[in-house]
Amino acid sequence: MSEWLKAYRENHADFDQPSAIGSLPSDPYTAFSQWFDAAVQAKEREANAFVLSTSNAELQASARILYLKELLGQQFIFYTNYSSHKGQELSKNPKASMLFFWPQLMRQVRIEGSVQQIDPAISDAYFASRPRESQLGAWASQQSESLTDRSELIARFEAFDLQFPGAVPRPPHWGGFALEPHYMEFWQGQPSRLHERRVYEFSQNQWKSKLLNP
Ligand SMILES: Cc1cc2nc3c(=O)[nH]c(=O)nc-3n(C[C@H](O)[C@H](O)[C@H](O)COP(=O)(O)O)c2cc1C
């Protein structure tokens, strides 16, 4: 061992110690839940925000931040406008990736899988639980379409407020998607820069896990 490495090891006692990544559960959904709960505990801001990447027929990728609403069994649920840019891309290519980044914990989770619209009854129930202004906003916003100016949006918001004086029904163009993964990767930053990566892949009806070089 070189003198430099000897000195380095003395100053970095945990240099060759694996983090908790090796003891993550064999079920990746449980592993995700554990890391998500840890992110909330660590007071990560917007712990449920993730980057959703989709692509179009010309294989052009596009990405934007969304909120994860829940992990329902094996499905990651998020809500959006079905006619939006992402909604249209997902209808043509229902494959997407999700990326979570929790900087306090130096953790990243990458998820890849196929996406489908969820049961309308579940979207109805979630929509009904949202504040009225969010419900009216879902009606007013023709998400990803061009807008002449903000007053156009406000006028639509006011018009829907008058149209629905009582309960606001869910717009048919708004609802949930469920991403069902076939790949989940957990990344743990390490001070030595010898970061840790653990991948779970679903094939032949089971999840298998392995480590990757950082
Ligand atoms: C923190 C944050 C959370 C967001 N959450 C959502 C969301 O849950 N659903 C949604 O449709 N857009 C959400 N957005 C807006 C999207 O990033 C995006 O602008 C919008 O969905 C239009 O994307 P598109 O044109 O690619 O379809 C969020 C943006 C930010 C910054």
PDB file of C-alpha atoms and ligand atoms in Angstrom:
ATOM      1  CA  MET A   1       0.000   0.000   0.000  1.00  0.00           C
ATOM      2  CA  SER A   2       1.415   3.393  -0.904  1.00  0.00           C
ATOM      3  CA  GLU A   3       2.195   5.968   1.760  1.00  0.00           C
ATOM      4  CA  TRP A   4      -0.463   8.169   0.266  1.00  0.00           C
ATOM      5  CA  LEU A   5      -3.152   5.453   0.590  1.00  0.00           C
ATOM      6  CA  LYS A   6      -2.062   4.649   4.138  1.00  0.00           C
ATOM      7  CA  ALA A   7      -2.488   8.287   5.109  1.00  0.00           C
ATOM      8  CA  TYR A   8      -5.770   8.519   3.200  1.00  0.00           C
ATOM      9  CA  ARG A   9      -7.180   5.475   5.011  1.00  0.00           C
ATOM     10  CA  GLU A  10      -6.182   6.917   8.358  1.00  0.00           C
ATOM     11  CA  ASN A  11      -8.162  10.055   7.606  1.00  0.00           C
ATOM     12  CA  HIS A  12     -11.109   8.210   6.044  1.00  0.00           C
ATOM     13  CA  ALA A  13     -11.928   5.400   8.429  1.00  0.00           C
ATOM     14  CA  ASP A  14     -15.014   4.397   6.438  1.00  0.00           C
ATOM     15  CA  PHE A  15     -13.148   4.309   3.125  1.00  0.00           C
ATOM     16  CA  ASP A  16     -13.767   0.627   2.383  1.00  0.00           C
ATOM     17  CA  GLN A  17     -16.969   0.218   4.379  1.00  0.00           C
ATOM     18  CA  PRO A  18     -20.127  -0.470   2.405  1.00  0.00           C
ATOM     19  CA  SER A  19     -23.134   1.690   3.272  1.00  0.00           C
ATOM     20  CA  ALA A  20     -26.578   0.321   3.937  1.00  0.00           C
ATOM     21  CA  ILE A  21     -27.078  -0.305   0.226  1.00  0.00           C
ATOM     22  CA  GLY A  22     -25.903  -3.901   0.512  1.00  0.00           C
ATOM     23  CA  SER A  23     -28.543  -4.639   3.110  1.00  0.00           C
ATOM     24  CA  LEU A  24     -31.465  -3.176   1.178  1.00  0.00           C
ATOM     25  CA  PRO A  25     -34.351  -5.672   1.016  1.00  0.00           C
ATOM     26  CA  SER A  26     -34.555  -8.056  -1.933  1.00  0.00           C
ATOM     27  CA  ASP A  27     -37.913  -6.520  -2.878  1.00  0.00           C
ATOM     28  CA  PRO A  28     -37.206  -3.209  -4.656  1.00  0.00           C
ATOM     29  CA  TYR A  29     -40.594  -1.702  -3.727  1.00  0.00           C
ATOM     30  CA  THR A  30     -39.802  -2.148  -0.054  1.00  0.00           C
ATOM     31  CA  ALA A  31     -36.333  -0.727  -0.733  1.00  0.00           C
ATOM     32  CA  PHE A  32     -37.891   2.310  -2.440  1.00  0.00           C
ATOM     33  CA  SER A  33     -40.328   2.834   0.438  1.00  0.00           C
ATOM     34  CA  GLN A  34     -37.475   2.715   2.938  1.00  0.00           C
ATOM     35  CA  TRP A  35     -35.460   5.299   1.020  1.00  0.00           C
ATOM     36  CA  PHE A  36     -38.515   7.479   0.427  1.00  0.00           C
ATOM     37  CA  ASP A  37     -39.355   7.454   4.145  1.00  0.00           C
ATOM     38  CA  ALA A  38     -35.708   8.263   4.938  1.00  0.00           C
ATOM     39  CA  ALA A  39     -35.876  11.228   2.520  1.00  0.00           C
ATOM     40  CA  VAL A  40     -38.983  12.537   4.283  1.00  0.00           C
ATOM     41  CA  GLN A  41     -37.329  12.006   7.690  1.00  0.00           C
ATOM     42  CA  ALA A  42     -34.253  13.886   6.470  1.00  0.00           C
ATOM     43  CA  LYS A  43     -36.577  16.765   5.514  1.00  0.00           C
ATOM     44  CA  GLU A  44     -35.588  16.637   1.871  1.00  0.00           C
ATOM     45  CA  ARG A  45     -37.497  19.448   0.159  1.00  0.00           C
ATOM     46  CA  GLU A  46     -40.010  18.051  -2.303  1.00  0.00           C
ATOM     47  CA  ALA A  47     -39.051  14.452  -1.506  1.00  0.00           C
ATOM     48  CA  ASN A  48     -41.835  13.247  -3.804  1.00  0.00           C
ATOM     49  CA  ALA A  49     -40.690  15.292  -6.820  1.00  0.00           C
ATOM     50  CA  PHE A  50     -39.132  13.307  -9.651  1.00  0.00           C
ATOM     51  CA  VAL A  51     -38.032  13.813 -13.235  1.00  0.00           C
ATOM     52  CA  LEU A  52     -40.220  12.006 -15.733  1.00  0.00           C
ATOM     53  CA  SER A  53     -38.557  11.316 -19.066  1.00  0.00           C
ATOM     54  CA  THR A  54     -40.555  10.347 -22.105  1.00  0.00           C
ATOM     55  CA  SER A  55     -39.760  10.223 -25.793  1.00  0.00           C
ATOM     56  CA  ASN A  56     -41.566  10.815 -29.038  1.00  0.00           C
ATOM     57  CA  ALA A  57     -41.821   8.816 -32.241  1.00  0.00           C
ATOM     58  CA  GLU A  58     -38.551  10.376 -33.505  1.00  0.00           C
ATOM     59  CA  LEU A  59     -36.827   9.156 -30.302  1.00  0.00           C
ATOM     60  CA  GLN A  60     -36.430  12.716 -29.030  1.00  0.00           C
ATOM     61  CA  ALA A  61     -36.357  12.584 -25.229  1.00  0.00           C
ATOM     62  CA  SER A  62     -38.116  15.179 -23.048  1.00  0.00           C
ATOM     63  CA  ALA A  63     -38.076  15.586 -19.276  1.00  0.00           C
ATOM     64  CA  ARG A  64     -39.991  17.487 -16.618  1.00  0.00           C
ATOM     65  CA  ILE A  65     -40.603  17.379 -12.883  1.00  0.00           C
ATOM     66  CA  LEU A  66     -43.763  15.822 -11.484  1.00  0.00           C
ATOM     67  CA  TYR A  67     -44.979  14.735  -8.063  1.00  0.00           C
ATOM     68  CA  LEU A  68     -45.284  11.099  -7.127  1.00  0.00           C
ATOM     69  CA  LYS A  69     -48.741  10.701  -5.624  1.00  0.00           C
ATOM     70  CA  GLU A  70     -48.366   7.170  -4.276  1.00  0.00           C
ATOM     71  CA  LEU A  71     -46.805   3.772  -4.662  1.00  0.00           C
ATOM     72  CA  LEU A  72     -49.833   1.537  -5.125  1.00  0.00           C
ATOM     73  CA  GLY A  73     -48.705  -2.076  -4.949  1.00  0.00           C
ATOM     74  CA  GLN A  74     -46.148  -2.242  -7.759  1.00  0.00           C
ATOM     75  CA  GLN A  75     -47.298   0.926  -9.489  1.00  0.00           C
ATOM     76  CA  PHE A  76     -45.858   4.423  -9.172  1.00  0.00           C
ATOM     77  CA  ILE A  77     -48.809   6.794  -9.569  1.00  0.00           C
ATOM     78  CA  PHE A  78     -48.648  10.369 -10.839  1.00  0.00           C
ATOM     79  CA  TYR A  79     -51.290  12.757 -12.172  1.00  0.00           C
ATOM     80  CA  THR A  80     -51.266  15.028 -15.160  1.00  0.00           C
ATOM     81  CA  ASN A  81     -53.113  16.182 -18.261  1.00  0.00           C
ATOM     82  CA  TYR A  82     -53.552  13.277 -20.713  1.00  0.00           C
ATOM     83  CA  SER A  83     -53.523  15.696 -23.680  1.00  0.00           C
ATOM     84  CA  SER A  84     -50.279  17.403 -22.593  1.00  0.00           C
ATOM     85  CA  HIS A  85     -46.953  16.987 -24.358  1.00  0.00           C
ATOM     86  CA  LYS A  86     -45.986  14.130 -22.014  1.00  0.00           C
ATOM     87  CA  GLY A  87     -49.481  12.648 -22.211  1.00  0.00           C
ATOM     88  CA  GLN A  88     -49.308  12.492 -25.986  1.00  0.00           C
ATOM     89  CA  GLU A  89     -45.814  11.022 -25.918  1.00  0.00           C
ATOM     90  CA  LEU A  90     -46.909   8.370 -23.435  1.00  0.00           C
ATOM     91  CA  SER A  91     -49.887   7.434 -25.584  1.00  0.00           C
ATOM     92  CA  LYS A  92     -47.530   6.743 -28.527  1.00  0.00           C
ATOM     93  CA  ASN A  93     -44.651   5.281 -26.529  1.00  0.00           C
ATOM     94  CA  PRO A  94     -45.797   4.063 -23.115  1.00  0.00           C
ATOM     95  CA  LYS A  95     -42.261   3.639 -21.812  1.00  0.00           C
ATOM     96  CA  ALA A  96     -40.779   6.149 -19.415  1.00  0.00           C
ATOM     97  CA  SER A  97     -38.228   6.688 -16.705  1.00  0.00           C
ATOM     98  CA  MET A  98     -38.512   8.339 -13.300  1.00  0.00           C
ATOM     99  CA  LEU A  99     -35.618   9.896 -11.435  1.00  0.00           C
ATOM    100  CA  PHE A 100     -35.616  10.854  -7.771  1.00  0.00           C
ATOM    101  CA  PHE A 101     -32.750  12.891  -6.251  1.00  0.00           C
ATOM    102  CA  TRP A 102     -32.401  13.344  -2.504  1.00  0.00           C
ATOM    103  CA  PRO A 103     -29.340  15.584  -2.058  1.00  0.00           C
ATOM    104  CA  GLN A 104     -29.210  15.640   1.778  1.00  0.00           C
ATOM    105  CA  LEU A 105     -28.763  11.890   1.725  1.00  0.00           C
ATOM    106  CA  MET A 106     -26.722  11.886  -1.493  1.00  0.00           C
ATOM    107  CA  ARG A 107     -29.122   9.399  -3.002  1.00  0.00           C
ATOM    108  CA  GLN A 108     -30.618   8.884  -6.411  1.00  0.00           C
ATOM    109  CA  VAL A 109     -33.174   6.333  -7.578  1.00  0.00           C
ATOM    110  CA  ARG A 110     -33.655   5.556 -11.261  1.00  0.00           C
ATOM    111  CA  ILE A 111     -36.749   3.697 -12.372  1.00  0.00           C
ATOM    112  CA  GLU A 112     -37.665   2.485 -15.857  1.00  0.00           C
ATOM    113  CA  GLY A 113     -40.836   0.813 -16.959  1.00  0.00           C
ATOM    114  CA  SER A 114     -44.079   0.886 -18.838  1.00  0.00           C
ATOM    115  CA  VAL A 115     -46.876   3.333 -18.228  1.00  0.00           C
ATOM    116  CA  GLN A 116     -50.633   3.113 -18.471  1.00  0.00           C
ATOM    117  CA  GLN A 117     -53.608   5.258 -17.521  1.00  0.00           C
ATOM    118  CA  ILE A 118     -55.065   4.208 -14.193  1.00  0.00           C
ATOM    119  CA  ASP A 119     -58.617   3.135 -13.438  1.00  0.00           C
ATOM    120  CA  PRO A 120     -60.817   6.270 -13.928  1.00  0.00           C
ATOM    121  CA  ALA A 121     -62.499   5.604 -10.560  1.00  0.00           C
ATOM    122  CA  ILE A 122     -59.138   6.086  -8.791  1.00  0.00           C
ATOM    123  CA  SER A 123     -58.530   9.349 -10.687  1.00  0.00           C
ATOM    124  CA  ASP A 124     -62.069  10.471  -9.775  1.00  0.00           C
ATOM    125  CA  ALA A 125     -61.453   9.829  -6.081  1.00  0.00           C
ATOM    126  CA  TYR A 126     -58.124  11.675  -6.082  1.00  0.00           C
ATOM    127  CA  PHE A 127     -59.508  14.600  -8.108  1.00  0.00           C
ATOM    128  CA  ALA A 128     -62.406  14.930  -5.666  1.00  0.00           C
ATOM    129  CA  SER A 129     -59.925  15.213  -2.774  1.00  0.00           C
ATOM    130  CA  ARG A 130     -58.102  18.188  -4.330  1.00  0.00           C
ATOM    131  CA  PRO A 131     -58.792  21.841  -3.455  1.00  0.00           C
ATOM    132  CA  ARG A 132     -61.336  23.611  -5.649  1.00  0.00           C
ATOM    133  CA  GLU A 133     -58.705  25.908  -7.166  1.00  0.00           C
ATOM    134  CA  SER A 134     -56.667  22.910  -8.314  1.00  0.00           C
ATOM    135  CA  GLN A 135     -59.776  21.304  -9.762  1.00  0.00           C
ATOM    136  CA  LEU A 136     -60.682  24.473 -11.675  1.00  0.00           C
ATOM    137  CA  GLY A 137     -57.057  24.816 -12.750  1.00  0.00           C
ATOM    138  CA  ALA A 138     -57.178  21.334 -14.275  1.00  0.00           C
ATOM    139  CA  TRP A 139     -60.178  22.429 -16.355  1.00  0.00           C
ATOM    140  CA  ALA A 140     -58.705  25.830 -17.240  1.00  0.00           C
ATOM    141  CA  SER A 141     -55.239  24.719 -18.299  1.00  0.00           C
ATOM    142  CA  GLN A 142     -54.885  23.294 -21.774  1.00  0.00           C
ATOM    143  CA  GLN A 143     -51.523  22.015 -20.641  1.00  0.00           C
ATOM    144  CA  SER A 144     -48.658  22.352 -23.165  1.00  0.00           C
ATOM    145  CA  GLU A 145     -50.837  24.272 -25.683  1.00  0.00           C
ATOM    146  CA  SER A 146     -49.779  27.795 -26.596  1.00  0.00           C
ATOM    147  CA  LEU A 147     -51.285  30.656 -24.607  1.00  0.00           C
ATOM    148  CA  THR A 148     -51.743  34.189 -25.889  1.00  0.00           C
ATOM    149  CA  ASP A 149     -51.471  35.728 -22.457  1.00  0.00           C
ATOM    150  CA  ARG A 150     -52.248  34.941 -18.840  1.00  0.00           C
ATOM    151  CA  SER A 151     -55.631  36.687 -18.948  1.00  0.00           C
ATOM    152  CA  GLU A 152     -56.842  33.970 -21.327  1.00  0.00           C
ATOM    153  CA  LEU A 153     -56.088  31.345 -18.665  1.00  0.00           C
ATOM    154  CA  ILE A 154     -57.684  33.405 -15.885  1.00  0.00           C
ATOM    155  CA  ALA A 155     -60.801  33.941 -18.012  1.00  0.00           C
ATOM    156  CA  ARG A 156     -61.149  30.183 -18.494  1.00  0.00           C
ATOM    157  CA  PHE A 157     -60.643  29.662 -14.749  1.00  0.00           C
ATOM    158  CA  GLU A 158     -63.456  32.158 -14.010  1.00  0.00           C
ATOM    159  CA  ALA A 159     -65.734  30.587 -16.608  1.00  0.00           C
ATOM    160  CA  PHE A 160     -65.336  27.106 -15.106  1.00  0.00           C
ATOM    161  CA  ASP A 161     -65.927  28.524 -11.628  1.00  0.00           C
ATOM    162  CA  LEU A 162     -69.339  29.730 -12.874  1.00  0.00           C
ATOM    163  CA  GLN A 163     -70.003  26.505 -14.795  1.00  0.00           C
ATOM    164  CA  PHE A 164     -69.436  24.359 -11.693  1.00  0.00           C
ATOM    165  CA  PRO A 165     -70.905  26.244  -8.719  1.00  0.00           C
ATOM    166  CA  GLY A 166     -71.010  23.003  -6.681  1.00  0.00           C
ATOM    167  CA  ALA A 167     -68.759  19.969  -6.913  1.00  0.00           C
ATOM    168  CA  VAL A 168     -66.257  20.078  -9.795  1.00  0.00           C
ATOM    169  CA  PRO A 169     -66.218  16.884 -11.881  1.00  0.00           C
ATOM    170  CA  ARG A 170     -62.887  15.469 -13.091  1.00  0.00           C
ATOM    171  CA  PRO A 171     -62.059  16.663 -16.603  1.00  0.00           C
ATOM    172  CA  PRO A 172     -61.844  13.714 -19.000  1.00  0.00           C
ATOM    173  CA  HIS A 173     -58.382  14.896 -20.105  1.00  0.00           C
ATOM    174  CA  TRP A 174     -56.916  14.806 -16.575  1.00  0.00           C
ATOM    175  CA  GLY A 175     -56.005  11.750 -14.549  1.00  0.00           C
ATOM    176  CA  GLY A 176     -53.403   9.361 -13.269  1.00  0.00           C
ATOM    177  CA  PHE A 177     -50.744   7.281 -14.909  1.00  0.00           C
ATOM    178  CA  ALA A 178     -49.152   4.215 -13.340  1.00  0.00           C
ATOM    179  CA  LEU A 179     -45.572   3.312 -14.100  1.00  0.00           C
ATOM    180  CA  GLU A 180     -44.767  -0.339 -13.524  1.00  0.00           C
ATOM    181  CA  PRO A 181     -41.006  -0.804 -13.369  1.00  0.00           C
ATOM    182  CA  HIS A 182     -38.770  -3.467 -14.820  1.00  0.00           C
ATOM    183  CA  TYR A 183     -35.603  -1.678 -13.653  1.00  0.00           C
ATOM    184  CA  MET A 184     -34.840   0.128 -10.396  1.00  0.00           C
ATOM    185  CA  GLU A 185     -31.450   1.448  -9.417  1.00  0.00           C
ATOM    186  CA  PHE A 186     -30.397   2.795  -6.037  1.00  0.00           C
ATOM    187  CA  TRP A 187     -27.335   5.061  -5.915  1.00  0.00           C
ATOM    188  CA  GLN A 188     -25.631   6.054  -2.706  1.00  0.00           C
ATOM    189  CA  GLY A 189     -22.974   8.766  -2.789  1.00  0.00           C
ATOM    190  CA  GLN A 190     -19.876   8.010  -0.729  1.00  0.00           C
ATOM    191  CA  PRO A 191     -17.320  10.547   0.501  1.00  0.00           C
ATOM    192  CA  SER A 192     -14.502   8.630  -1.165  1.00  0.00           C
ATOM    193  CA  ARG A 193     -16.263   8.995  -4.525  1.00  0.00           C
ATOM    194  CA  LEU A 194     -16.387   5.230  -4.642  1.00  0.00           C
ATOM    195  CA  HIS A 195     -20.137   5.531  -4.816  1.00  0.00           C
ATOM    196  CA  GLU A 196     -22.451   2.578  -4.561  1.00  0.00           C
ATOM    197  CA  ARG A 197     -25.041   1.374  -7.040  1.00  0.00           C
ATOM    198  CA  ARG A 198     -27.504  -1.436  -6.625  1.00  0.00           C
ATOM    199  CA  VAL A 199     -29.719  -2.478  -9.499  1.00  0.00           C
ATOM    200  CA  TYR A 200     -32.888  -4.559  -9.469  1.00  0.00           C
ATOM    201  CA  GLU A 201     -34.039  -6.070 -12.758  1.00  0.00           C
ATOM    202  CA  PHE A 202     -37.259  -7.918 -13.388  1.00  0.00           C
ATOM    203  CA  SER A 203     -37.002 -10.862 -15.729  1.00  0.00           C
ATOM    204  CA  GLN A 204     -38.513 -14.335 -15.904  1.00  0.00           C
ATOM    205  CA  ASN A 205     -41.067 -13.287 -13.350  1.00  0.00           C
ATOM    206  CA  GLN A 206     -38.654 -12.344 -10.621  1.00  0.00           C
ATOM    207  CA  TRP A 207     -36.517  -9.477  -9.409  1.00  0.00           C
ATOM    208  CA  LYS A 208     -32.777 -10.013  -9.398  1.00  0.00           C
ATOM    209  CA  SER A 209     -30.348  -7.632  -7.828  1.00  0.00           C
ATOM    210  CA  LYS A 210     -26.697  -6.859  -8.427  1.00  0.00           C
ATOM    211  CA  LEU A 211     -24.161  -4.130  -7.768  1.00  0.00           C
ATOM    212  CA  LEU A 212     -22.747  -1.873 -10.493  1.00  0.00           C
ATOM    213  CA  ASN A 213     -19.506   0.036 -10.683  1.00  0.00           C
ATOM    214  CA  PRO A 214     -20.068   3.658  -9.799  1.00  0.00           C
TER     215      PRO A 214
HETATM  216  C1  LIG B   1     -42.026  20.760  -8.262  1.00  0.00           C
HETATM  217  C2  LIG B   1     -42.898  20.562  -9.480  1.00  0.00           C
HETATM  218  C3  LIG B   1     -43.942  19.641  -9.425  1.00  0.00           C
HETATM  219  C4  LIG B   1     -44.765  19.452 -10.534  1.00  0.00           C
HETATM  220  N1  LIG B   1     -45.758  18.516 -10.460  1.00  0.00           N
HETATM  221  C5  LIG B   1     -46.531  18.287 -11.550  1.00  0.00           C
HETATM  222  C6  LIG B   1     -47.515  17.226 -11.533  1.00  0.00           C
HETATM  223  O1  LIG B   1     -47.667  16.471 -10.544  1.00  0.00           O
HETATM  224  N2  LIG B   1     -48.275  17.061 -12.641  1.00  0.00           N
HETATM  225  C7  LIG B   1     -48.116  17.839 -13.766  1.00  0.00           C
HETATM  226  O2  LIG B   1     -48.840  17.629 -14.745  1.00  0.00           O
HETATM  227  N3  LIG B   1     -47.155  18.802 -13.819  1.00  0.00           N
HETATM  228  C8  LIG B   1     -46.371  19.048 -12.744  1.00  0.00           C
HETATM  229  N4  LIG B   1     -45.397  20.015 -12.806  1.00  0.00           N
HETATM  230  C9  LIG B   1     -45.238  20.783 -14.072  1.00  0.00           C
HETATM  231  C10 LIG B   1     -44.419  19.936 -15.074  1.00  0.00           C
HETATM  232  O3  LIG B   1     -43.039  20.011 -14.757  1.00  0.00           O
HETATM  233  C11 LIG B   1     -44.618  20.389 -16.543  1.00  0.00           C
HETATM  234  O4  LIG B   1     -44.317  21.758 -16.673  1.00  0.00           O
HETATM  235  C12 LIG B   1     -46.035  20.163 -17.060  1.00  0.00           C
HETATM  236  O5  LIG B   1     -46.547  18.924 -16.608  1.00  0.00           O
HETATM  237  C13 LIG B   1     -46.066  20.205 -18.589  1.00  0.00           C
HETATM  238  O6  LIG B   1     -45.205  19.213 -19.110  1.00  0.00           O
HETATM  239  P1  LIG B   1     -45.303  18.701 -20.627  1.00  0.00           P
HETATM  240  O7  LIG B   1     -45.528  19.906 -21.493  1.00  0.00           O
HETATM  241  O8  LIG B   1     -44.005  18.023 -20.907  1.00  0.00           O
HETATM  242  O9  LIG B   1     -46.459  17.738 -20.712  1.00  0.00           O
HETATM  243  C14 LIG B   1     -44.543  20.209 -11.718  1.00  0.00           C
HETATM  244  C15 LIG B   1     -43.464  21.106 -11.769  1.00  0.00           C
HETATM  245  C16 LIG B   1     -42.662  21.275 -10.667  1.00  0.00           C
HETATM  246  C17 LIG B   1     -41.486  22.218 -10.777  1.00  0.00           C
END
